[in-house]
XYZ file of N, CA and C in Angstrom:
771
model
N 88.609 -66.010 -139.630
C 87.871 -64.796 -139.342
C 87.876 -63.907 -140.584
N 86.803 -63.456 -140.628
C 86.986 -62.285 -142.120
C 86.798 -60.673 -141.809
N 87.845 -60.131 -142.508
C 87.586 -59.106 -142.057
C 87.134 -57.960 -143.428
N 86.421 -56.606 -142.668
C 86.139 -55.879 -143.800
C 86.342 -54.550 -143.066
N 87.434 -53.828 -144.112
C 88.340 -52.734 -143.858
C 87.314 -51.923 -144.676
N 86.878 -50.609 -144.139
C 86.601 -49.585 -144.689
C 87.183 -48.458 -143.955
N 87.786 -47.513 -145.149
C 88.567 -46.151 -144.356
C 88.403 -45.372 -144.164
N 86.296 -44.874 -144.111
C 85.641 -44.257 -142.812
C 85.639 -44.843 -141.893
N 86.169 -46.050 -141.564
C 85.577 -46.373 -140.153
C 86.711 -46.515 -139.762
N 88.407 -47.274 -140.505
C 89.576 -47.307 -139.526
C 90.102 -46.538 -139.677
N 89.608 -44.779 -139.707
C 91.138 -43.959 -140.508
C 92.189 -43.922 -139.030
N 91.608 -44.247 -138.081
C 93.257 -44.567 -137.160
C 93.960 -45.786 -136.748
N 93.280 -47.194 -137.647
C 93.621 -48.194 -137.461
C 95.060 -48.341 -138.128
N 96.191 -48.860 -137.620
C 97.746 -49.071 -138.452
C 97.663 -50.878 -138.543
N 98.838 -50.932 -139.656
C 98.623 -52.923 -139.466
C 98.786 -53.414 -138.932
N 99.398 -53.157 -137.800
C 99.928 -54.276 -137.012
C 98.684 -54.118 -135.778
N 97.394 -53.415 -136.380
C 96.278 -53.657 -135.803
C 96.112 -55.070 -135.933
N 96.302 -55.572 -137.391
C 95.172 -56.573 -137.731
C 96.553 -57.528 -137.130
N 95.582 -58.863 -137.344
C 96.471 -60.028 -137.064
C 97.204 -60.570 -138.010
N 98.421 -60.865 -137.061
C 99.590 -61.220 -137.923
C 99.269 -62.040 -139.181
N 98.775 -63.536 -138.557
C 98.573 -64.494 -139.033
C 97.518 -64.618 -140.555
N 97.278 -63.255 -140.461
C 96.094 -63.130 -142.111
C 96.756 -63.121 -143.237
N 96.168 -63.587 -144.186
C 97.038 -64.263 -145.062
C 96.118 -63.813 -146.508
N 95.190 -63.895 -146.606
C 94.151 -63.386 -147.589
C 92.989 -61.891 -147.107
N 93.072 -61.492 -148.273
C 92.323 -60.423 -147.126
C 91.309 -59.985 -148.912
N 90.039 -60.820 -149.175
C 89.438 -60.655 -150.616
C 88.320 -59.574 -150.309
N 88.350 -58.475 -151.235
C 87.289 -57.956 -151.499
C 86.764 -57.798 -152.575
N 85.410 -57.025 -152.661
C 84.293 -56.291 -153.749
C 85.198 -56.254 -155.363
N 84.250 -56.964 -156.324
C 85.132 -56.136 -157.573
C 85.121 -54.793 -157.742
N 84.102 -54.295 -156.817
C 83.289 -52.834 -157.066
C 84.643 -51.524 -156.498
N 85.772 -52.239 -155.463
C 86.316 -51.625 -154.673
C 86.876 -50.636 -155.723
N 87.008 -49.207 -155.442
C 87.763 -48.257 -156.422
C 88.984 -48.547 -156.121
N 89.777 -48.527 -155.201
C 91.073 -48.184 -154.121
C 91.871 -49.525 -153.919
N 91.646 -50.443 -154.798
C 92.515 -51.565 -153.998
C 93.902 -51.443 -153.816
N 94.294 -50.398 -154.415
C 96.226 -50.673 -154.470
C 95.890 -50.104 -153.358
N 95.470 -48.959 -152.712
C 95.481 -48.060 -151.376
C 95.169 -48.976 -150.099
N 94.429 -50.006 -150.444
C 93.908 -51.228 -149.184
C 95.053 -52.176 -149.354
N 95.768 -52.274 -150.515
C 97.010 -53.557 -150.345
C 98.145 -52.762 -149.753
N 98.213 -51.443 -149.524
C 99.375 -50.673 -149.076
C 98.947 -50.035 -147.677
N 97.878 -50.253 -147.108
C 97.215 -50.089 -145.607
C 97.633 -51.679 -144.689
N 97.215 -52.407 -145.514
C 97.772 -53.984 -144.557
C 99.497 -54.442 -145.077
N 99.567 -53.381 -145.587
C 101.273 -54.007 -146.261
C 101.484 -55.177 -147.107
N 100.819 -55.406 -147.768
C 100.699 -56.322 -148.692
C 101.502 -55.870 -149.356
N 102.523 -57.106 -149.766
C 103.281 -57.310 -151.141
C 102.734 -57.103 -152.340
N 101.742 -58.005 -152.243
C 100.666 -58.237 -153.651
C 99.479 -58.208 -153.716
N 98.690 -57.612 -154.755
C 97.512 -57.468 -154.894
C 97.289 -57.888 -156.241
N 96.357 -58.992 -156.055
C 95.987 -59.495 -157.521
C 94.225 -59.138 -157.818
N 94.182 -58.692 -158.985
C 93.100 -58.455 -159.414
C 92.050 -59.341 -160.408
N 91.324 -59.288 -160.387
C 90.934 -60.705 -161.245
C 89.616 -60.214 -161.883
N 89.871 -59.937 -163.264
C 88.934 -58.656 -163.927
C 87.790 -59.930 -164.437
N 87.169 -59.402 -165.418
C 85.545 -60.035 -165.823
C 86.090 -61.270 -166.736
N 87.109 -61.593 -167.146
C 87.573 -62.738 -167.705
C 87.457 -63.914 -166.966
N 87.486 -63.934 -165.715
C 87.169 -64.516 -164.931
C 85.614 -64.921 -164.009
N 84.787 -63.998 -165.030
C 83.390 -64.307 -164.294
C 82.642 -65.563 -165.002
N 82.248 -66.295 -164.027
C 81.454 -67.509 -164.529
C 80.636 -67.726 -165.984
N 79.809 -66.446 -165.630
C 78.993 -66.413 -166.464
C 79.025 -65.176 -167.523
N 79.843 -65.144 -168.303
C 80.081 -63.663 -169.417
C 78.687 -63.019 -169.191
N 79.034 -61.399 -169.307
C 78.098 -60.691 -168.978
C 77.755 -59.377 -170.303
N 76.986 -59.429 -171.113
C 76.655 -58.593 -171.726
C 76.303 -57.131 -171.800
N 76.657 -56.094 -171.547
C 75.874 -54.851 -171.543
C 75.454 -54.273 -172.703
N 74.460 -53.806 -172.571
C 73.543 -53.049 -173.626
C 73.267 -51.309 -173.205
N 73.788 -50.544 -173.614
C 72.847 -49.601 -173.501
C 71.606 -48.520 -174.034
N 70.715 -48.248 -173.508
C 69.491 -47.867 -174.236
C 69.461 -46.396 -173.639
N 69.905 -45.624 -175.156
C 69.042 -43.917 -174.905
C 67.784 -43.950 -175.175
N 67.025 -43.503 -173.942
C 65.685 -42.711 -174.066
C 65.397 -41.251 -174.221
N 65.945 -40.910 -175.025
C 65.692 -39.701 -175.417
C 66.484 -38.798 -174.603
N 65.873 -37.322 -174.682
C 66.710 -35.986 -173.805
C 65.641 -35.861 -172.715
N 66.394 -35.147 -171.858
C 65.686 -34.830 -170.177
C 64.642 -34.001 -170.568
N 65.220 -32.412 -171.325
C 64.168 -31.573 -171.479
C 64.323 -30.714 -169.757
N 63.557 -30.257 -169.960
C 63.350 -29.291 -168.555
C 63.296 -30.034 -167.449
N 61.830 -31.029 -167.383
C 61.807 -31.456 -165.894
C 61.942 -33.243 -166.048
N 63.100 -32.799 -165.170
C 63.591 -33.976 -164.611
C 62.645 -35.467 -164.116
N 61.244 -34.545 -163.475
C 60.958 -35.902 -163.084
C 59.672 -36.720 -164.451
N 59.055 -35.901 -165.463
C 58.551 -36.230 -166.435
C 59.621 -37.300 -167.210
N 61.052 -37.169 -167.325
C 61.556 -37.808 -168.291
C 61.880 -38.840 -167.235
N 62.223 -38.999 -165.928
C 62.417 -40.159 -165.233
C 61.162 -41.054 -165.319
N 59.639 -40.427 -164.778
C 58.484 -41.453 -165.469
C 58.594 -41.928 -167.198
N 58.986 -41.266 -167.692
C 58.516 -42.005 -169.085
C 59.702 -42.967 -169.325
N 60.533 -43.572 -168.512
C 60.948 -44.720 -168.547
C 60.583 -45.538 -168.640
N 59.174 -45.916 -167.589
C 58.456 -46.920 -167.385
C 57.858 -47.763 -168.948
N 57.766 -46.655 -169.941
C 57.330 -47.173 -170.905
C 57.974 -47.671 -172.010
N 59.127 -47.708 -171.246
C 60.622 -48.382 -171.868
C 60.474 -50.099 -171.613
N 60.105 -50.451 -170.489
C 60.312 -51.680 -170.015
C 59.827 -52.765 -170.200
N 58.509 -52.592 -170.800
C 58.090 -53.475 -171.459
C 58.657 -54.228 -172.567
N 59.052 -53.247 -173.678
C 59.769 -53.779 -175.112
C 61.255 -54.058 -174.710
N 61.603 -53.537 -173.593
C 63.312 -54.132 -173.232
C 63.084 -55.849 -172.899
N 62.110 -55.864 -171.666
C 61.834 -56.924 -171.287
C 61.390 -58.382 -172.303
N 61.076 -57.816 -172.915
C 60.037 -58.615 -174.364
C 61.163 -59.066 -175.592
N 62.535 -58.389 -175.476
C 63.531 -58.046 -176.764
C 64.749 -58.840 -175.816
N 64.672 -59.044 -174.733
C 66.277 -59.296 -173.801
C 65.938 -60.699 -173.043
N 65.115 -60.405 -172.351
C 64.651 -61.819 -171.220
C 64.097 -62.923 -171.926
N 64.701 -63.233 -173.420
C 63.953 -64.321 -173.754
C 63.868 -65.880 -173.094
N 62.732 -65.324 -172.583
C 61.630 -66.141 -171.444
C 61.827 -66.137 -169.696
N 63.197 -65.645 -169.816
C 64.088 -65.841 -168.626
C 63.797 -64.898 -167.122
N 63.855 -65.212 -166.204
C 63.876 -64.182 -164.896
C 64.715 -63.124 -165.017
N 64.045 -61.804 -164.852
C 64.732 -60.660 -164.689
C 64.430 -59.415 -163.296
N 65.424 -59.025 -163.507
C 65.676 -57.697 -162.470
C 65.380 -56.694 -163.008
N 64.118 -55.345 -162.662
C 64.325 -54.329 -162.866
C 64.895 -53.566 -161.554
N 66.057 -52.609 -161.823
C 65.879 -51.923 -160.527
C 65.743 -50.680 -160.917
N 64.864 -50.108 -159.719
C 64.751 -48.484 -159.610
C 64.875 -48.010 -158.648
N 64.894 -46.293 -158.602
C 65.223 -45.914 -157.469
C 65.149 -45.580 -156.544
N 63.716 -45.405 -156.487
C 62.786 -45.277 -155.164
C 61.741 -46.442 -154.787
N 61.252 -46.359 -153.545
C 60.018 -47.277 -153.071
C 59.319 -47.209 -154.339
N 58.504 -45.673 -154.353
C 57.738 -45.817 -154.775
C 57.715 -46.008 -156.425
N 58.619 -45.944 -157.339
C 58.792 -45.976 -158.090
C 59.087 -47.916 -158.867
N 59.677 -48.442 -157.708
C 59.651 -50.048 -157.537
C 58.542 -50.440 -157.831
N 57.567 -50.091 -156.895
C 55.946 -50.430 -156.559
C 55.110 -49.864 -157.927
N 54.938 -48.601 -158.580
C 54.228 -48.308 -159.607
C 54.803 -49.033 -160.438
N 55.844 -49.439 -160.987
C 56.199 -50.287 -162.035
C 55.957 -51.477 -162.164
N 55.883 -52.177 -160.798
C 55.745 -53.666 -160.794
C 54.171 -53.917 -160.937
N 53.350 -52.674 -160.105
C 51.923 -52.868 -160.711
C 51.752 -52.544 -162.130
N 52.223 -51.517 -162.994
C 51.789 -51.052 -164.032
C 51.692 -52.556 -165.099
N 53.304 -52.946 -165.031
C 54.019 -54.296 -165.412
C 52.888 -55.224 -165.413
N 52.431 -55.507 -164.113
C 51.423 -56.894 -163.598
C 49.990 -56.383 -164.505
N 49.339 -55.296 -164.695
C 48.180 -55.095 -165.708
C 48.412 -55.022 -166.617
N 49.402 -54.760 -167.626
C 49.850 -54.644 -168.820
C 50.729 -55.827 -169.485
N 51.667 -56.385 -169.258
C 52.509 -57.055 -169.646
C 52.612 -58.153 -169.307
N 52.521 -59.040 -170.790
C 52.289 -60.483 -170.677
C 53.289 -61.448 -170.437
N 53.021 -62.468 -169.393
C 54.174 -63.396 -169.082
C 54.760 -63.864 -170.028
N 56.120 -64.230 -170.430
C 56.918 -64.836 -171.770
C 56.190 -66.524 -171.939
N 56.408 -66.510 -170.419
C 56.053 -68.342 -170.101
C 54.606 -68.746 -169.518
N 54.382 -69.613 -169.360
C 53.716 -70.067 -168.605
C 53.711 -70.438 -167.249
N 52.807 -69.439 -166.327
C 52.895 -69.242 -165.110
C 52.687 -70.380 -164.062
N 53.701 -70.778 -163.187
C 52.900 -71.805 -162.020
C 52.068 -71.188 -160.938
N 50.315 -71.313 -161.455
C 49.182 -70.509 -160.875
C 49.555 -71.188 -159.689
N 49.511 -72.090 -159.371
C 49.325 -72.950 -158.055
C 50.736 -72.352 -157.060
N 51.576 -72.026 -157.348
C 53.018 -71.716 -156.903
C 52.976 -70.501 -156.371
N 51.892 -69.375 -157.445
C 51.764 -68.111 -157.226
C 50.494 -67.699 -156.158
N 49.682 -69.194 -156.332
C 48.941 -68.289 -155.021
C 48.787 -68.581 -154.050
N 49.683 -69.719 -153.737
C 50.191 -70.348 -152.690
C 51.276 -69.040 -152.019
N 52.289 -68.134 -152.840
C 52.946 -67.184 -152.542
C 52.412 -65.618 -151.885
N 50.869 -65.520 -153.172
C 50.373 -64.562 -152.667
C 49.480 -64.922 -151.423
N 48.955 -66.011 -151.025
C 48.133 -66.061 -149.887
C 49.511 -65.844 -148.491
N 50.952 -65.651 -148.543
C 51.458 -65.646 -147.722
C 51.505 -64.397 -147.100
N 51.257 -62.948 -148.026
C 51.144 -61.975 -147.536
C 50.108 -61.018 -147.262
N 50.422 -60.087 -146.576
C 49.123 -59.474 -146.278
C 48.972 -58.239 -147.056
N 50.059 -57.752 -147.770
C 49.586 -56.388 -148.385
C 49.252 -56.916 -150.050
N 47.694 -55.733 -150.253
C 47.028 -56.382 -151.183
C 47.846 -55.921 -152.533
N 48.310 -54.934 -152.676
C 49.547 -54.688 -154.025
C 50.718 -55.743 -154.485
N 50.933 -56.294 -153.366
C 51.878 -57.149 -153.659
C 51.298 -58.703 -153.882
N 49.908 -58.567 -153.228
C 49.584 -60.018 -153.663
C 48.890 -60.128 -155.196
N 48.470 -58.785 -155.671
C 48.380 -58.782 -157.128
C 49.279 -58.698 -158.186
N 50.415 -58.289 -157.660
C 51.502 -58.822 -158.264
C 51.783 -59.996 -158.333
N 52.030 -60.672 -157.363
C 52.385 -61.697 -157.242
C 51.755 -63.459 -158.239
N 50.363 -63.049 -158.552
C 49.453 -63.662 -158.949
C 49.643 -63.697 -160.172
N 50.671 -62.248 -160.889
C 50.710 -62.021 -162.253
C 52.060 -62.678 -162.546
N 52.591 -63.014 -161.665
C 54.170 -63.412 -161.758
C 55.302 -62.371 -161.794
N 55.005 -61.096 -160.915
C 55.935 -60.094 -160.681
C 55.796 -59.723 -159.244
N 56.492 -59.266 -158.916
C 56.593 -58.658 -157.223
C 57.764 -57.279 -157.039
N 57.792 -56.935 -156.287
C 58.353 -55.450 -155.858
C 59.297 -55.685 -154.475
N 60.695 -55.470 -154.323
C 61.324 -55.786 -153.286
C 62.254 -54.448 -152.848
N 62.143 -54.355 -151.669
C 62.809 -52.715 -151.280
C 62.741 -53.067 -149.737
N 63.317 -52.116 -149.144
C 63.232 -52.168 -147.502
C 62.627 -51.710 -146.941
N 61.522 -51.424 -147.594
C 60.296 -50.837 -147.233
C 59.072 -51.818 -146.687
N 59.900 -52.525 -146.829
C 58.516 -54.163 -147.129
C 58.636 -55.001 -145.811
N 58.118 -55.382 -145.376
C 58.643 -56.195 -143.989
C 58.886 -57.429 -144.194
N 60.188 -58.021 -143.084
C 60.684 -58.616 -143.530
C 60.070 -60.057 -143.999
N 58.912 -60.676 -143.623
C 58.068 -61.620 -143.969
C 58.142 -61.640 -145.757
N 57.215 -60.347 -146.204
C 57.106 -59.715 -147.073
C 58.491 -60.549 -148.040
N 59.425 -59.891 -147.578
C 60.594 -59.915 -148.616
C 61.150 -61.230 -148.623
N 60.954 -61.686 -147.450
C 61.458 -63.769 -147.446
C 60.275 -64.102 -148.462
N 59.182 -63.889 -148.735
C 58.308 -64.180 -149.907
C 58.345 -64.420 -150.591
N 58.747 -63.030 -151.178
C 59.997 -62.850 -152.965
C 60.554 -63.203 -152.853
N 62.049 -63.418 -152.291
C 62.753 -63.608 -152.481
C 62.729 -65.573 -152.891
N 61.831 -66.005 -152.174
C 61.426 -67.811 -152.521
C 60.847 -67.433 -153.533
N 60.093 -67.271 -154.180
C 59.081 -66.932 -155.070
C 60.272 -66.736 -156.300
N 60.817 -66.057 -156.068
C 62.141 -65.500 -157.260
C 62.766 -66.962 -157.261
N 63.448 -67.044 -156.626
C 64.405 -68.170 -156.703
C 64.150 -69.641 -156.692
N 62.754 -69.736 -156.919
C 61.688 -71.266 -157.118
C 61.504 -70.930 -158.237
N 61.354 -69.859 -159.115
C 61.241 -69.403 -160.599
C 59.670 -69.319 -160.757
N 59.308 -69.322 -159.828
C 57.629 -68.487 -160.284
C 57.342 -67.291 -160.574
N 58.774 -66.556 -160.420
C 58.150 -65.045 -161.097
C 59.225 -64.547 -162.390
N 58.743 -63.928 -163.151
C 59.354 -63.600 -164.163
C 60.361 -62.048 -164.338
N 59.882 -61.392 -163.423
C 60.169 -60.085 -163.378
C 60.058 -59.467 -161.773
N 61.107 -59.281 -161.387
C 61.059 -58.829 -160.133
C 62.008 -56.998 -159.870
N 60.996 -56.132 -159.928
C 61.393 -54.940 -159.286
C 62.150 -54.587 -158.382
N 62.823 -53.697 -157.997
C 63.893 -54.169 -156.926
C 64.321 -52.879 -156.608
N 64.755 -52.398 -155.733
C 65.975 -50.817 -155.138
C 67.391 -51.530 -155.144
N 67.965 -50.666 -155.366
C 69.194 -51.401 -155.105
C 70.005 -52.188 -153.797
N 69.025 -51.871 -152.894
C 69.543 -52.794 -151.580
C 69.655 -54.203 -152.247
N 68.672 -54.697 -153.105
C 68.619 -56.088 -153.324
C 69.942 -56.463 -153.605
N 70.842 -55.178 -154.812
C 71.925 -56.035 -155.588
C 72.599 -55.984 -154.582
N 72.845 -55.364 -153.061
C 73.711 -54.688 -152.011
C 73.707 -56.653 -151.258
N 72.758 -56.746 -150.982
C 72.409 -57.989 -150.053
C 72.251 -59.319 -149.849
N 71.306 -59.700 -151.329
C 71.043 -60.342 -151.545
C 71.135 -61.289 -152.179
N 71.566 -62.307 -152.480
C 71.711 -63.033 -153.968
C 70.980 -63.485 -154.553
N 70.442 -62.774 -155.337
C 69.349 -63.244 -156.387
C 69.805 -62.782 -157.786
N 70.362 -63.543 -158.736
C 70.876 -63.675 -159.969
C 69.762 -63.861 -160.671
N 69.840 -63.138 -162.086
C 68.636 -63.280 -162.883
C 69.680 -63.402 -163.969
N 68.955 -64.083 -165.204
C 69.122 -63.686 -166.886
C 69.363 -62.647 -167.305
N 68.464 -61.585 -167.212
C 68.297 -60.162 -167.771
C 68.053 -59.098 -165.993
N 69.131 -58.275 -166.303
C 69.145 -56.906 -165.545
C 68.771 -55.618 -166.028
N 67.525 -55.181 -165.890
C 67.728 -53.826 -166.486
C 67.731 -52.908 -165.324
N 68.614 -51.705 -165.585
C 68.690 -50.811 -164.629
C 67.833 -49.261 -165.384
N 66.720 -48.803 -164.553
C 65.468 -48.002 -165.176
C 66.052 -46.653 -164.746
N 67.425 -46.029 -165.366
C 67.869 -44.514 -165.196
C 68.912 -44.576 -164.401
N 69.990 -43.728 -164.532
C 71.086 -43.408 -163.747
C 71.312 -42.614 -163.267
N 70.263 -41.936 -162.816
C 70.083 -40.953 -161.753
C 69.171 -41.193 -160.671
N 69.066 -40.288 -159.443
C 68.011 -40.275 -158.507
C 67.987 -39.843 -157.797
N 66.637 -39.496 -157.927
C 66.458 -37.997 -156.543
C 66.610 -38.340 -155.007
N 67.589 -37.383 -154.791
C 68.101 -36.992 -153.351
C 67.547 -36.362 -152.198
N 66.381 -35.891 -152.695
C 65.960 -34.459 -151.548
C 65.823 -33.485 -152.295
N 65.032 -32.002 -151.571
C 65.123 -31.271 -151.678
C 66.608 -30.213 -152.054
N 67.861 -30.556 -151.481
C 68.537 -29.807 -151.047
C 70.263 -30.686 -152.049
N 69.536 -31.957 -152.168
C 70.324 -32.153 -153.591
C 70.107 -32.674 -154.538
N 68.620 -32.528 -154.807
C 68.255 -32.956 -156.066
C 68.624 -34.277 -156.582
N 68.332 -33.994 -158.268
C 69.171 -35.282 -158.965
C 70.392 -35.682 -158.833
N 70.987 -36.901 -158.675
C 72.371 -36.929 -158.589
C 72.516 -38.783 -158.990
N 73.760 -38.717 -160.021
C 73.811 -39.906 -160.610
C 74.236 -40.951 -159.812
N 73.677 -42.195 -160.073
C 73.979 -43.353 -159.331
C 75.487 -43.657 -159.417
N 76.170 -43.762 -158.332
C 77.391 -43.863 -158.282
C 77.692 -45.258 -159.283
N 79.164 -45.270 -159.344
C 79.581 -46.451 -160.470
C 79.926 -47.419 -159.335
N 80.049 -47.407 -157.919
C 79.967 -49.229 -157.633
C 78.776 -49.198 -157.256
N 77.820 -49.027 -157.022
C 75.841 -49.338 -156.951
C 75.917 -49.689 -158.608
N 76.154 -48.912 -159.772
C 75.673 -49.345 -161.077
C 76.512 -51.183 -161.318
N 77.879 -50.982 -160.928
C 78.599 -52.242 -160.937
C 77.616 -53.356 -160.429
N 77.170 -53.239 -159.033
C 76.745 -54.120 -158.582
C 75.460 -54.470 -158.677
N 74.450 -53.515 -159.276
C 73.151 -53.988 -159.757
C 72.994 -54.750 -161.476
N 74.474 -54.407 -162.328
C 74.991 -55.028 -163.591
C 75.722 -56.551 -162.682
N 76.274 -56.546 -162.536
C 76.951 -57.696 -161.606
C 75.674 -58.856 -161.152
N 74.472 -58.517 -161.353
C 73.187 -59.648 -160.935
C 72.575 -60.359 -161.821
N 73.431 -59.979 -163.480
C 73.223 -60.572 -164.368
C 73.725 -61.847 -164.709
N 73.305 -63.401 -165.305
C 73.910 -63.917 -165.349
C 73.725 -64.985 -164.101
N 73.038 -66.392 -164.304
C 72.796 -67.329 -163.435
C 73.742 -68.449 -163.436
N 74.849 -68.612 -161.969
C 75.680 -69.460 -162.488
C 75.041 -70.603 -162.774
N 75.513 -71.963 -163.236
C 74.736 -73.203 -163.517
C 73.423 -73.066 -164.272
N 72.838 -71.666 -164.652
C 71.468 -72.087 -165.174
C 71.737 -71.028 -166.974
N 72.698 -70.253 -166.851
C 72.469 -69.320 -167.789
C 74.307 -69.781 -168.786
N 74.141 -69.490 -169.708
C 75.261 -69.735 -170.412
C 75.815 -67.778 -170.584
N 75.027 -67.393 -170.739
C 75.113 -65.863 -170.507
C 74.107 -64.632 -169.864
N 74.953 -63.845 -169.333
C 73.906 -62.721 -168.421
C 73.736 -61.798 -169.431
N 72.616 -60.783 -169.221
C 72.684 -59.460 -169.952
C 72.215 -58.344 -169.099
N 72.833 -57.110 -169.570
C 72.204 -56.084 -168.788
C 71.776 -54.991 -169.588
N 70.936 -54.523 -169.034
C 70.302 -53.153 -170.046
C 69.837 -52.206 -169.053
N 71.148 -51.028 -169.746
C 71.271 -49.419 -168.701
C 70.362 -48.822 -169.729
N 69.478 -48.162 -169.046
C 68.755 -47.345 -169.290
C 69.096 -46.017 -169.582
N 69.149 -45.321 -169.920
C 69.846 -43.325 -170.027
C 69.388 -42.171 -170.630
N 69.972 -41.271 -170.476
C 69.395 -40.307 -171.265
C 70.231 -40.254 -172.492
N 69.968 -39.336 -173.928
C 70.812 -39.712 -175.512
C 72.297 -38.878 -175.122
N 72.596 -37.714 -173.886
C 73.522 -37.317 -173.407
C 74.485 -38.367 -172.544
N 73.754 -38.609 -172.093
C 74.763 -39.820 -170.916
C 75.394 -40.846 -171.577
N 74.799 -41.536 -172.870
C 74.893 -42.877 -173.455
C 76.519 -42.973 -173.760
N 77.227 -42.383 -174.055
C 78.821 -42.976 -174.207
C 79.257 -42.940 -172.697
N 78.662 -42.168 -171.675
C 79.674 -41.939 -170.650
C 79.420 -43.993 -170.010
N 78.043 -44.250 -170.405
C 77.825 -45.623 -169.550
C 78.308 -47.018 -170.923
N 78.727 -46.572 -171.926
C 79.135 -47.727 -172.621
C 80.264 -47.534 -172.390
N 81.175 -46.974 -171.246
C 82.147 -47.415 -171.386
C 82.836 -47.322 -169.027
N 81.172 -48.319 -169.241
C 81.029 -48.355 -167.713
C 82.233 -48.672 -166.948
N 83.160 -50.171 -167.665
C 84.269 -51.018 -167.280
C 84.671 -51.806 -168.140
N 85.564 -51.725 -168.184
C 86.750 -52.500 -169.144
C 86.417 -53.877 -169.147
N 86.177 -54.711 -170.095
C 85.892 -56.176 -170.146
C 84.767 -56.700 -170.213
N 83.619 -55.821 -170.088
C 82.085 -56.148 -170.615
C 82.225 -56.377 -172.096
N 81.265 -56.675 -172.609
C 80.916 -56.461 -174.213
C 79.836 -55.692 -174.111
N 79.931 -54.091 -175.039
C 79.587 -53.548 -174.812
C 78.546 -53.292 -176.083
N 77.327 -53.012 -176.144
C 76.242 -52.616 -177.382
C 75.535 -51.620 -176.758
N 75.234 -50.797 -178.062
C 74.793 -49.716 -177.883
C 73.006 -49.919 -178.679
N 72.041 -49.460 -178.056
C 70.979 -49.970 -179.021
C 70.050 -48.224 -179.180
């Protein structure tokens, strides 16, 4: 049986809740708190098992785009015009992840991407419109045709079993994404870029930076076991933020560009 302890949900659970007989109890690399979860089940030992141990070595890169300036959401669009030359300089030829942070921000990129920006490789037409005749919304089937697509939970679920074959048959080159994907899904790419480390909240809290286990785990999608000898990732930022994210976690290799 597996279990998953979180301490909003058991703050009145004690150990001798759980069963005796458990013997392993593995979680998230992302977890902040593990000594606090090995001292909730009474664990003797807690072993940690840092990035020396990941299959596939993982590269980080990070890229300042300039200063914010006044408004926030002008310098979050002019990202978009980042992604092209990241994509073109990192993914050589390879499947990649952009993620961003809204629906709609997924969706304008993956179209902008699909009219502008040329496949590295050579596309399987027959693969792609065999993919796009599966759906019904017409944005995504023009993506799809170009060898990019847009994935969020916004999409129904047909929709997203789509991409997600489509990705992982290697007919698309570039796949847009929210971060539910890195939350859910397993879809490993070559190249990760993450498009800003911030994102708007609402009215009532504004901008607010992407927490560090969401950034862990959308960097963490870099890197194909069995197909890649190495992953890479490329954080996006502002020229203020750029040391706070090169020194995301201990054991990356870290470049600054």
């Amino acid at each position: 049986t597996s279990y998953e302890i979180a301490s909003s949900s058991f703050k009145q659970a004690q150990p001798n809740d759980l069963m005796s007989n458990m013997r392993i109890v593995a979680v998230s690399a992302t977890l902040p708190n593990l000594g606090q979860l090995a001292s909730f089940v009474e664990s003797g030992e807690a072993y940690v098992f840092d990035d020396s141990y990941r299959p596939v070595p993982l590269s980080i890169f990070v890229q300042a785009c300039g200063h914010i300036g006044k408004n926030r959401y002008l310098f979050d669009k002019s990202l978009d015009q980042h992604v092209p030359s990241i994509l073109k300089r990192f993914s050589s030829g390879r499947p990649a992840i952009v993620f961003c942070h809204s629906k709609k921000e997924n969706e304008t990129l993956a179209s902008e991407l699909s009219k502008s920006y040329t496949a590295p490789t050579k596309l399987n037409d027959s693969a792609l419109r065999k993919f796009a005749g599966q759906t019904n919304t017409p944005s995504l089937q023009k993506c799809l045709l170009r060898g990019i697509a847009f994935h969020h939970a916004g999409l129904d679920a047909s929709d997203r079993r789509i991409v997600e074959e489509a990705f992982t048959s290697g007919s698309l080159f570039c796949l847009c994404a929210t971060s539910t994907l890195a939350m859910g899904v397993n879809l490993p790419a070559f190249l990760v870029v993450i498009k800003g480390t911030s994102a708007y909240r609402g009215a009532a809290n504004g901008h607010q930076d992407i927490d560090m286990g969401t950034l862990l785990q959308m960097v963490g999608r870099a890197g194909r076991p069995g197909f890649d000898k190495s992953g890479t990732a490329v954080i996006m930022t502002d020229s203020l933020s750029k040391t706070r994210y090169e020194n995301i976690s201990q054991g990356y290799v870290h470049l600054s560009i």
